[in-house]
Coordinates of C-alpha atoms in Angstrom, one line a residue:
M1 CA 10.2 -36.1 40.7
L2 CA 9.2 -37.0 37.1
T3 CA 10.1 -40.3 35.7
L4 CA 10.8 -41.0 32.1
D5 CA 7.4 -42.7 31.7
M6 CA 5.6 -39.8 33.3
Y7 CA 7.4 -37.3 31.0
A8 CA 6.5 -39.3 27.9
C9 CA 2.8 -39.4 29.0
I10 CA 2.8 -35.6 29.6
S11 CA 4.5 -35.0 26.2
K12 CA 1.9 -37.3 24.4
T13 CA -0.9 -35.4 26.1
T14 CA 0.5 -32.1 25.1
S15 CA 1.1 -33.3 21.5
S16 CA -2.4 -34.7 21.4
A17 CA -4.1 -31.5 22.5
R18 CA -1.9 -29.5 20.1
F19 CA -2.9 -31.8 17.2
E20 CA -6.6 -31.7 18.1
G21 CA -6.4 -27.9 18.0
L22 CA -4.8 -28.0 14.5
C23 CA -7.5 -30.3 13.2
A24 CA -10.3 -28.2 14.5
R25 CA -8.9 -25.0 13.2
Y26 CA -7.4 -26.0 9.8
R27 CA -9.4 -29.0 8.6
P28 CA -11.8 -26.8 6.5
D29 CA -8.8 -25.0 4.8
V30 CA -7.0 -28.2 4.1
F31 CA -10.1 -29.8 2.7
R32 CA -10.9 -26.8 0.5
F33 CA -7.3 -26.9 -0.8
A34 CA -7.4 -30.6 -1.4
L35 CA -10.7 -30.3 -3.2
W36 CA -9.2 -27.6 -5.4
L37 CA -6.2 -29.8 -6.2
A38 CA -8.2 -33.0 -6.8
C39 CA -11.5 -31.8 -8.2
D40 CA -13.1 -34.7 -6.4
G41 CA -14.6 -34.8 -3.0
A42 CA -13.6 -38.5 -2.2
I43 CA -10.0 -37.9 -3.3
A44 CA -9.9 -34.7 -1.3
E45 CA -11.1 -36.6 1.8
D46 CA -8.3 -39.1 1.3
V47 CA -5.8 -36.4 0.9
V48 CA -7.0 -34.7 4.1
Q49 CA -6.8 -38.0 6.0
E50 CA -3.3 -38.6 4.8
T51 CA -2.3 -35.0 5.5
F52 CA -3.4 -35.2 9.1
L53 CA -1.9 -38.6 9.6
R54 CA 1.5 -37.3 8.5
A55 CA 0.9 -34.1 10.6
W56 CA 0.2 -36.3 13.7
R57 CA 3.5 -38.2 13.2
A58 CA 5.4 -35.0 12.8
I59 CA 3.6 -32.6 15.2
D60 CA 6.7 -32.1 17.4
S61 CA 8.6 -30.8 14.3
L62 CA 6.2 -27.8 14.1
A63 CA 8.1 -25.2 16.0
D64 CA 6.1 -22.1 15.0
P65 CA 2.3 -22.3 15.6
E66 CA 1.9 -19.4 13.2
A67 CA 3.2 -21.6 10.4
A68 CA 0.7 -24.4 11.0
R69 CA -1.6 -23.5 8.1
S70 CA 1.3 -23.3 5.5
W71 CA 2.8 -26.5 7.0
L72 CA -0.5 -28.4 6.6
L73 CA -1.1 -27.1 3.1
A74 CA 2.4 -28.2 2.0
I75 CA 1.8 -31.6 3.4
A76 CA -1.6 -31.8 1.5
R77 CA 0.1 -30.7 -1.7
R78 CA 2.7 -33.5 -1.3
E79 CA 0.1 -36.1 -0.4
H80 CA -1.9 -35.1 -3.5
A81 CA 1.2 -35.5 -5.6
R82 CA 1.9 -38.9 -4.1
L83 CA -1.5 -40.1 -5.3
Y84 CA -0.5 -39.6 -8.8
E85 CA 3.0 -41.0 -8.4
R86 CA 1.5 -44.4 -7.5
K87 CA -1.4 -44.2 -9.9
R88 CA -1.3 -44.6 -13.7
H89 CA -4.3 -43.2 -15.4
T90 CA -5.7 -45.0 -18.4
T91 CA -5.7 -43.1 -21.6
V92 CA -8.2 -43.4 -24.4
H93 CA -7.4 -42.7 -28.0
L94 CA -9.6 -40.0 -29.6
D95 CA -10.2 -42.3 -32.5
D96 CA -11.9 -44.8 -30.2
L97 CA -14.2 -42.1 -28.8
I98 CA -15.1 -41.0 -32.3
A99 CA -15.7 -44.6 -33.5
N100 CA -18.0 -45.2 -30.5
D101 CA -19.8 -41.9 -30.8
D102 CA -19.0 -41.2 -27.2
P103 CA -21.2 -38.4 -25.7
A104 CA -18.1 -37.0 -24.0
L105 CA -17.1 -35.5 -27.3
A106 CA -20.2 -33.4 -27.4
S107 CA -20.1 -32.1 -23.8
V108 CA -20.1 -28.3 -23.6
P109 CA -17.6 -26.8 -21.2
S110 CA -19.2 -25.2 -18.2
E111 CA -18.5 -21.7 -16.9
D112 CA -16.6 -23.3 -14.0
S113 CA -14.2 -25.0 -16.4
D114 CA -13.8 -21.7 -18.2
I115 CA -12.8 -20.0 -14.9
G116 CA -10.5 -22.9 -14.0
A117 CA -8.8 -22.8 -17.4
A118 CA -8.4 -19.0 -17.2
I119 CA -6.8 -19.3 -13.8
S120 CA -4.6 -22.2 -14.9
S121 CA -3.4 -20.1 -17.8
L122 CA -2.1 -17.3 -15.5
D123 CA 1.6 -17.2 -14.8
T124 CA 2.5 -18.7 -11.5
D125 CA 3.4 -15.3 -10.1
Y126 CA -0.2 -14.2 -10.5
R127 CA -2.0 -17.5 -10.1
K128 CA -0.5 -18.4 -6.7
P129 CA -1.6 -15.3 -4.8
L130 CA -5.0 -15.3 -6.5
V131 CA -5.6 -18.9 -5.5
L132 CA -4.3 -18.3 -2.0
Q133 CA -6.7 -15.4 -1.6
A134 CA -9.8 -16.6 -3.5
L135 CA -9.8 -20.3 -2.6
M136 CA -7.9 -20.5 0.6
G137 CA -9.0 -17.3 2.2
Y138 CA -5.5 -16.1 3.0
S139 CA -5.1 -12.4 3.9
T140 CA -2.7 -10.2 2.0
E141 CA -0.2 -10.3 4.9
E142 CA -0.3 -14.1 5.0
I143 CA 0.2 -14.3 1.3
A144 CA 3.1 -11.9 1.5
R145 CA 4.8 -14.0 4.3
Q146 CA 4.3 -17.2 2.4
M147 CA 5.6 -15.9 -0.9
G148 CA 8.4 -13.8 0.6
L149 CA 7.0 -10.6 -0.8
T150 CA 5.9 -7.2 0.5
R151 CA 2.2 -6.5 1.0
S152 CA 2.4 -4.0 -1.9
A153 CA 3.8 -6.6 -4.2
V154 CA 1.0 -9.0 -3.3
L155 CA -1.6 -6.4 -3.9
S156 CA -0.1 -5.5 -7.2
R157 CA 0.0 -9.2 -8.3
L158 CA -3.6 -9.7 -7.2
Y159 CA -4.7 -6.7 -9.2
R160 CA -2.9 -7.8 -12.3
A161 CA -4.1 -11.4 -11.9
R162 CA -7.7 -10.1 -11.8
L163 CA -7.2 -8.0 -14.8
K164 CA -5.7 -10.9 -16.8
L165 CA -8.5 -13.1 -15.6
R166 CA -11.1 -10.6 -16.7
V167 CA -9.5 -10.3 -20.1
A168 CA -9.3 -14.1 -20.4
L169 CA -12.9 -14.5 -19.5
G170 CA -14.1 -11.5 -21.5
T171 CA -15.8 -10.0 -18.5
T172 CA -15.7 -6.2 -18.5
D173 CA -18.7 -5.5 -16.2
V174 CA -16.6 -4.9 -13.0
A175 CA -13.7 -2.5 -13.1
D176 CA -11.5 -4.5 -10.8
G177 CA -12.2 -7.9 -12.3
T178 CA -13.6 -9.3 -9.1
S179 CA -16.7 -10.8 -10.7
A180 CA -14.7 -13.8 -11.9
V181 CA -13.1 -14.2 -8.5
R182 CA -16.6 -14.1 -6.8
A183 CA -17.8 -16.7 -9.3
L184 CA -14.8 -18.8 -8.3
K185 CA -15.5 -18.5 -4.6
A186 CA -19.1 -19.4 -5.2
T187 CA -18.2 -22.7 -6.9
P188 CA -15.8 -24.7 -4.7
Q189 CA -16.2 -27.7 -6.9
S190 CA -14.7 -25.9 -9.8
C191 CA -11.6 -27.6 -11.2
T192 CA -8.6 -25.6 -12.2
A193 CA -6.2 -28.4 -13.0

């Protein structure tokens, strides 16, 4: 006969094994998403740590293992937002930069920042599926489930997003606009904030 202490021990062991499986499987996805959000490796690591800490505390609330990835990414998004709720960034007046001849004024935007700016300029309906596919590696079916759309609607939005991205970047060498998406995948440190 199981006692209450024995049941608690079995439950903890099961939760621990379940959590370790989540960490092993989804940590790279959570890190990639956090890096995309934060544009800084150290901040992304902090977000990942906090994400998995919160996930550990709430592991028993995850009823559907198929939803684990979305659940963890939602936690990561909230953890990233919490960083900026607590933190006040210092601002610098442009006049001060000009007066000091700050070299930051002469910096040339990189191709990565052009891609990031172009993605950021897309409507949310187009940006979200593109980011989920290009950065997070979601399949069309996963994107459809997460966004509550049909597979056809997701494919349509991805196609239109690539066309809009191609126009924004002025790239016409690839008919379907995937050159910009390939460039985005190749530069995980690109910032699209």
